Amino acid sequence: LMGQMLNPVYEWTFSKGLKEQNGSESTIYGGLSLLDIGNDTTAAFFNGEDAYMECGSKINMTEAFTFHAWIFCTDIYRNHSIIFAKGSEQEGIYAFSVNQGYVNCRMSCGDRNYIEMESRNPIENNRWYCISITRDQNIIRLYIDGSLEKETKTDAVKQSDDMVTMGAASHTTGAEEVSAFQGFVNSIAIYDEVLNERQIKMVSNLSFSEDLASNEVIDYIPEDAFAWEGHHYDCFQTCVSWEEASRYCEGIGGHLAVISSEEENAALYDYFMSTGYESAYFGYEYQEEQGTWSWVND
């Protein structure tokens, strides 16, 4: 059987490095790192703080496009955490993000107006998802794992020469609050044609190992983590509440630090004092029903 070869005009596979495959200028900022996620496969890890990539200014979403990405979130509860965006205070922007657990698409349609579309179903932390967004003339469609989630109509989408970024927004996307993406990206591909649902399913199946497209947590150990007695500890600036800090640690395969001995307490105290932080969350929580405090691993 003969079939059409689907070739993206822009592609990041993150199989060999943190660079775009087809010639667009990509610049890395902050703590963006390439990590082994198993089965001889790597992914880019965005720490939700200062990690992002600039992808040049020429990537515009025209009247016919398909955007395709494999993502693994470790904190879905952020507001408009940017996967891929062209941001500006002017016309011609777009933003694909995860917003409080839902996949979100925003696109400028002129006169400072925007269309916004959000998935019907929420996604989860610690699971790989294949996200696809297409524009076929005045119809924009959103797919998750090859299945159509939602579609909406739009007027002409404006173009601009503003910076395109991955993992964070360069300026603004029209959202009231925008945050950095926290999690893994295995690949992103952009096509200058509209893939139909059959093609999207085919690309989804070809672009990533089925063994990794599962609900398994990725164990992430930061390079500068403090090692003690077979355990690893690190401090993050990302979280503003105990609940958020707990979700973050669980999302990268760990948990808030639990202290089980005087020796561990002394080692962690010395490490914490060396970081320059003034306070931190630990895995000690109040059990309201019992009226007692306990460690999260009890």
CSV table of C-alpha atoms in Angstrom, one decimal:
chain,number,residue,atom,x,y,z
A,1,LEU,CA,0.0,0.0,0.0
A,2,MET,CA,1.2,3.5,-0.8
A,3,GLY,CA,0.4,6.4,1.6
A,4,GLN,CA,1.1,10.0,2.1
A,5,MET,CA,4.3,10.8,3.9
A,6,LEU,CA,3.6,13.3,6.8
A,7,ASN,CA,6.5,15.7,7.2
A,8,PRO,CA,6.3,18.4,9.9
A,9,VAL,CA,7.7,21.8,8.9
A,10,TYR,CA,9.0,22.2,12.5
A,11,GLU,CA,9.9,19.4,14.9
A,12,TRP,CA,11.4,18.9,18.3
A,13,THR,CA,11.9,15.2,19.1
A,14,PHE,CA,14.3,15.6,22.2
A,15,SER,CA,15.8,12.3,21.3
A,16,LYS,CA,19.3,13.7,20.8
A,17,GLY,CA,19.3,17.1,22.4
A,18,LEU,CA,17.3,20.3,23.2
A,19,LYS,CA,17.3,21.7,19.7
A,20,GLU,CA,14.7,22.0,16.9
A,21,GLN,CA,15.2,19.4,14.1
A,22,ASN,CA,14.3,21.5,11.0
A,23,GLY,CA,16.4,24.6,11.3
A,24,SER,CA,14.5,27.1,13.4
A,25,GLU,CA,16.7,29.0,15.8
A,26,SER,CA,16.1,27.6,19.3
A,27,THR,CA,17.6,29.1,22.5
A,28,ILE,CA,17.5,27.4,25.9
A,29,TYR,CA,16.9,29.3,29.1
A,30,GLY,CA,17.0,28.4,32.8
A,31,GLY,CA,16.8,24.9,34.2
A,32,LEU,CA,15.6,23.2,31.0
A,33,SER,CA,17.2,19.7,30.9
A,34,LEU,CA,17.1,16.5,28.9
A,35,LEU,CA,16.3,13.5,31.0
A,36,ASP,CA,16.1,9.7,30.4
A,37,ILE,CA,12.5,8.5,30.8
A,38,GLY,CA,13.2,4.8,30.2
A,39,ASN,CA,13.3,2.5,27.2
A,40,ASP,CA,16.2,4.5,25.7
A,41,THR,CA,13.9,7.5,25.3
A,42,THR,CA,14.5,11.0,26.5
A,43,ALA,CA,12.3,14.0,27.1
A,44,ALA,CA,12.7,17.7,27.9
A,45,PHE,CA,12.0,18.5,31.6
A,46,PHE,CA,10.5,22.0,32.3
A,47,ASN,CA,10.8,22.8,36.0
A,48,GLY,CA,7.9,25.3,36.2
A,49,GLU,CA,10.2,28.1,37.2
A,50,ASP,CA,12.8,29.4,34.8
A,51,ALA,CA,13.0,26.7,32.2
A,52,TYR,CA,11.8,27.6,28.7
A,53,MET,CA,12.9,27.7,25.1
A,54,GLU,CA,12.7,30.5,22.5
A,55,CYS,CA,11.9,29.1,19.1
A,56,GLY,CA,12.4,32.1,16.8
A,57,SER,CA,9.7,34.4,15.5
A,58,LYS,CA,8.6,32.9,12.2
A,59,ILE,CA,6.3,30.1,13.4
A,60,ASN,CA,2.8,31.4,12.6
A,61,MET,CA,-0.3,29.2,12.6
A,62,THR,CA,-1.8,29.8,9.2
A,63,GLU,CA,-5.2,28.8,7.8
A,64,ALA,CA,-4.1,25.2,7.6
A,65,PHE,CA,-2.0,23.8,10.4
A,66,THR,CA,-1.7,20.9,12.8
A,67,PHE,CA,0.1,21.2,16.1
A,68,HIS,CA,1.1,17.9,17.8
A,69,ALA,CA,2.7,17.4,21.2
A,70,TRP,CA,3.4,14.6,23.7
A,71,ILE,CA,3.3,16.0,27.3
A,72,PHE,CA,3.5,14.6,30.8
A,73,CYS,CA,2.3,17.1,33.5
A,74,THR,CA,3.5,17.1,37.1
A,75,ASP,CA,1.3,20.1,38.1
A,76,ILE,CA,-1.9,20.4,36.1
A,77,TYR,CA,-3.4,22.9,38.6
A,78,ARG,CA,-1.6,26.0,37.3
A,79,ASN,CA,-3.3,28.7,35.4
A,80,HIS,CA,-2.6,28.6,31.6
A,81,SER,CA,0.8,26.8,32.0
A,82,ILE,CA,2.3,27.3,28.5
A,83,ILE,CA,3.2,24.4,26.3
A,84,PHE,CA,3.8,26.5,23.2
A,85,ALA,CA,2.9,30.1,22.5
A,86,LYS,CA,3.6,33.3,20.4
A,87,GLY,CA,3.1,36.0,22.9
A,88,SER,CA,2.7,39.8,22.5
A,89,GLU,CA,0.6,42.7,23.5
A,90,GLN,CA,-0.2,43.2,19.8
A,91,GLU,CA,-2.2,41.1,17.4
A,92,GLY,CA,-1.2,37.7,16.1
A,93,ILE,CA,-0.7,35.6,19.1
A,94,TYR,CA,-1.6,32.0,20.0
A,95,ALA,CA,-1.2,29.9,23.1
A,96,PHE,CA,-1.6,26.2,23.8
A,97,SER,CA,-1.5,25.5,27.5
A,98,VAL,CA,-2.8,23.4,30.4
A,99,ASN,CA,-5.3,25.4,32.5
A,100,GLN,CA,-6.4,24.0,35.9
A,101,GLY,CA,-6.4,20.5,34.5
A,102,TYR,CA,-7.8,21.2,31.0
A,103,VAL,CA,-6.0,21.6,27.7
A,104,ASN,CA,-6.6,25.2,26.5
A,105,CYS,CA,-6.2,26.8,23.1
A,106,ARG,CA,-6.2,30.6,22.6
A,107,MET,CA,-5.8,32.4,19.3
A,108,SER,CA,-6.0,36.0,18.2
A,109,CYS,CA,-8.6,36.8,15.6
A,110,GLY,CA,-8.1,40.5,15.2
A,111,ASP,CA,-9.1,43.8,16.9
A,112,ARG,CA,-7.7,42.4,20.2
A,113,ASN,CA,-10.3,39.6,20.2
A,114,TYR,CA,-9.5,36.0,20.9
A,115,ILE,CA,-11.1,32.6,20.5
A,116,GLU,CA,-10.6,30.3,23.4
A,117,MET,CA,-11.3,26.5,23.5
A,118,GLU,CA,-10.8,24.1,26.4
A,119,SER,CA,-11.0,20.3,26.5
A,120,ARG,CA,-14.3,18.8,27.7
A,121,ASN,CA,-12.4,16.3,29.8
A,122,PRO,CA,-9.6,17.0,32.3
A,123,ILE,CA,-6.2,15.5,32.0
A,124,GLU,CA,-4.2,14.1,35.0
A,125,ASN,CA,-0.8,14.4,36.5
A,126,ASN,CA,1.8,11.7,35.9
A,127,ARG,CA,0.4,10.5,32.6
A,128,TRP,CA,1.5,10.9,29.0
A,129,TYR,CA,-1.0,12.6,26.7
A,130,CYS,CA,-0.9,13.3,23.0
A,131,ILE,CA,-2.3,16.8,22.3
A,132,SER,CA,-3.2,17.8,18.7
A,133,ILE,CA,-4.7,21.1,17.5
A,134,THR,CA,-5.7,21.8,13.9
A,135,ARG,CA,-7.1,24.7,12.0
A,136,ASP,CA,-9.1,24.0,8.8
A,137,GLN,CA,-10.1,27.4,7.4
A,138,ASN,CA,-12.5,28.7,10.1
A,139,ILE,CA,-12.7,25.5,12.2
A,140,ILE,CA,-10.2,24.8,15.1
A,141,ARG,CA,-10.3,21.3,16.5
A,142,LEU,CA,-8.7,20.0,19.7
A,143,TYR,CA,-7.7,16.3,20.0
A,144,ILE,CA,-6.4,14.3,23.0
A,145,ASP,CA,-4.8,10.9,22.4
A,146,GLY,CA,-6.2,11.0,18.8
A,147,SER,CA,-9.8,11.5,19.8
A,148,LEU,CA,-11.7,14.8,19.0
A,149,GLU,CA,-12.4,16.7,22.2
A,150,LYS,CA,-13.9,19.9,21.0
A,151,GLU,CA,-14.1,22.3,18.0
A,152,THR,CA,-15.0,25.9,17.5
A,153,LYS,CA,-15.2,28.5,14.7
A,154,THR,CA,-12.9,31.5,14.3
A,155,ASP,CA,-12.4,34.5,12.0
A,156,ALA,CA,-9.0,35.1,10.4
A,157,VAL,CA,-6.1,34.4,12.7
A,158,LYS,CA,-3.6,37.2,12.6
A,159,GLN,CA,0.1,36.7,12.0
A,160,SER,CA,3.0,38.5,13.7
A,161,ASP,CA,6.8,38.4,14.0
A,162,ASP,CA,6.7,38.1,17.8
A,163,MET,CA,8.8,35.5,19.7
A,164,VAL,CA,7.6,31.9,20.0
A,165,THR,CA,8.3,30.1,23.2
A,166,MET,CA,8.0,26.6,24.6
A,167,GLY,CA,7.4,26.0,28.3
A,168,ALA,CA,6.5,29.7,29.1
A,169,ALA,CA,5.1,32.8,27.5
A,170,SER,CA,7.4,35.5,26.3
A,171,HIS,CA,5.0,38.3,27.1
A,172,THR,CA,1.2,37.8,27.4
A,173,THR,CA,-1.3,35.5,25.8
A,174,GLY,CA,-4.5,37.4,26.7
A,175,ALA,CA,-5.0,35.2,29.8
A,176,GLU,CA,-5.4,37.0,33.1
A,177,GLU,CA,-2.6,34.8,34.6
A,178,VAL,CA,0.0,32.8,32.8
A,179,SER,CA,2.5,30.4,34.3
A,180,ALA,CA,5.3,28.2,33.2
A,181,PHE,CA,4.8,24.6,32.3
A,182,GLN,CA,5.9,22.0,34.8
A,183,GLY,CA,6.6,18.5,33.5
A,184,PHE,CA,8.0,16.6,30.5
A,185,VAL,CA,7.7,17.2,26.7
A,186,ASN,CA,8.8,14.3,24.5
A,187,SER,CA,8.1,15.8,21.1
A,188,ILE,CA,6.4,18.7,19.3
A,189,ALA,CA,5.6,18.8,15.6
A,190,ILE,CA,3.9,21.4,13.5
A,191,TYR,CA,2.5,20.7,10.1
A,192,ASP,CA,1.5,23.2,7.4
A,193,GLU,CA,-1.6,21.1,6.5
A,194,VAL,CA,-4.6,19.8,8.3
A,195,LEU,CA,-4.4,16.2,9.4
A,196,ASN,CA,-7.6,14.4,9.7
A,197,GLU,CA,-8.6,12.2,12.6
A,198,ARG,CA,-7.2,9.0,11.0
A,199,GLN,CA,-3.9,10.7,10.3
A,200,ILE,CA,-3.7,12.2,13.8
A,201,LYS,CA,-4.3,8.7,15.3
A,202,MET,CA,-1.5,7.4,13.0
A,203,VAL,CA,1.0,10.1,14.0
A,204,SER,CA,0.1,9.6,17.7
A,205,ASN,CA,0.9,5.9,17.4
A,206,LEU,CA,4.1,6.4,15.5
A,207,SER,CA,5.5,9.3,17.5
A,208,PHE,CA,5.9,7.7,20.9
A,209,SER,CA,6.4,4.3,22.4
A,210,GLU,CA,3.2,2.7,23.7
A,211,ASP,CA,5.2,1.4,26.7
A,212,LEU,CA,5.7,4.9,27.9
A,213,ALA,CA,2.2,6.2,27.1
A,214,SER,CA,0.9,5.0,30.4
A,215,ASN,CA,0.1,6.2,33.9
A,216,GLU,CA,3.5,5.6,35.3
A,217,VAL,CA,5.3,8.3,37.3
A,218,ILE,CA,8.7,9.4,36.0
A,219,ASP,CA,11.4,9.3,38.8
A,220,TYR,CA,13.2,12.6,38.4
A,221,ILE,CA,16.3,13.3,40.5
A,222,PRO,CA,17.6,16.8,40.1
A,223,GLU,CA,21.4,17.0,39.3
A,224,ASP,CA,22.0,19.2,42.4
A,225,ALA,CA,20.0,17.1,44.8
A,226,PHE,CA,21.4,16.3,48.2
A,227,ALA,CA,22.0,12.6,48.7
A,228,TRP,CA,21.9,10.9,52.1
A,229,GLU,CA,21.5,7.2,53.0
A,230,GLY,CA,20.1,6.3,49.6
A,231,HIS,CA,17.6,9.1,49.6
A,232,HIS,CA,17.7,12.4,47.6
A,233,TYR,CA,16.4,15.8,48.7
A,234,ASP,CA,16.0,19.1,46.9
A,235,CYS,CA,14.4,22.5,47.5
A,236,PHE,CA,12.1,24.1,45.0
A,237,GLN,CA,10.8,27.7,44.7
A,238,THR,CA,7.8,26.7,42.6
A,239,CYS,CA,5.2,26.0,45.3
A,240,VAL,CA,3.2,28.5,47.4
A,241,SER,CA,1.2,26.0,49.6
A,242,TRP,CA,1.7,22.7,51.3
A,243,GLU,CA,-0.8,21.0,48.9
A,244,GLU,CA,0.9,22.4,45.9
A,245,ALA,CA,4.3,21.3,47.2
A,246,SER,CA,3.0,17.8,47.8
A,247,ARG,CA,1.5,17.5,44.3
A,248,TYR,CA,4.8,18.7,42.8
A,249,CYS,CA,6.9,16.1,44.6
A,250,GLU,CA,4.4,13.3,43.8
A,251,GLY,CA,4.5,14.4,40.2
A,252,ILE,CA,8.2,13.8,39.8
A,253,GLY,CA,8.1,10.5,41.6
A,254,GLY,CA,8.8,11.5,45.2
A,255,HIS,CA,7.1,13.0,48.2
A,256,LEU,CA,7.7,15.8,50.7
A,257,ALA,CA,10.6,15.0,52.9
A,258,VAL,CA,9.9,12.7,55.8
A,259,ILE,CA,12.3,12.7,58.8
A,260,SER,CA,12.7,9.4,60.6
A,261,SER,CA,15.7,9.8,62.7
A,262,GLU,CA,17.9,12.4,64.5
A,263,GLU,CA,20.7,11.7,62.1
A,264,GLU,CA,18.4,12.5,59.1
A,265,ASN,CA,17.1,15.6,60.8
A,266,ALA,CA,20.7,16.9,61.4
A,267,ALA,CA,21.7,16.1,57.8
A,268,LEU,CA,18.6,17.8,56.3
A,269,TYR,CA,19.1,20.8,58.6
A,270,ASP,CA,22.6,21.3,57.4
A,271,TYR,CA,21.6,20.9,53.8
A,272,PHE,CA,18.7,23.3,54.2
A,273,MET,CA,20.8,26.0,55.9
A,274,SER,CA,23.2,25.8,52.9
A,275,THR,CA,20.5,26.5,50.4
A,276,GLY,CA,19.8,30.0,51.7
A,277,TYR,CA,16.0,29.4,52.0
A,278,GLU,CA,14.2,30.6,55.1
A,279,SER,CA,11.4,28.1,55.3
A,280,ALA,CA,10.2,24.9,53.6
A,281,TYR,CA,7.3,22.4,53.5
A,282,PHE,CA,7.9,18.9,54.9
A,283,GLY,CA,5.8,15.8,54.7
A,284,TYR,CA,4.1,16.4,58.0
A,285,GLU,CA,0.3,17.1,57.9
A,286,TYR,CA,-2.6,17.5,60.2
A,287,GLN,CA,-5.2,14.8,60.1
A,288,GLU,CA,-8.4,16.6,60.8
A,289,GLU,CA,-10.6,13.6,61.4
A,290,GLN,CA,-8.2,12.2,64.0
A,291,GLY,CA,-7.1,15.6,65.3
A,292,THR,CA,-3.4,14.6,65.1
A,293,TRP,CA,-0.3,15.3,63.1
A,294,SER,CA,1.4,12.5,61.1
A,295,TRP,CA,4.0,11.9,58.4
A,296,VAL,CA,2.7,11.4,54.9
A,297,ASN,CA,4.2,7.9,54.6
A,298,ASP,CA,2.6,6.6,57.8
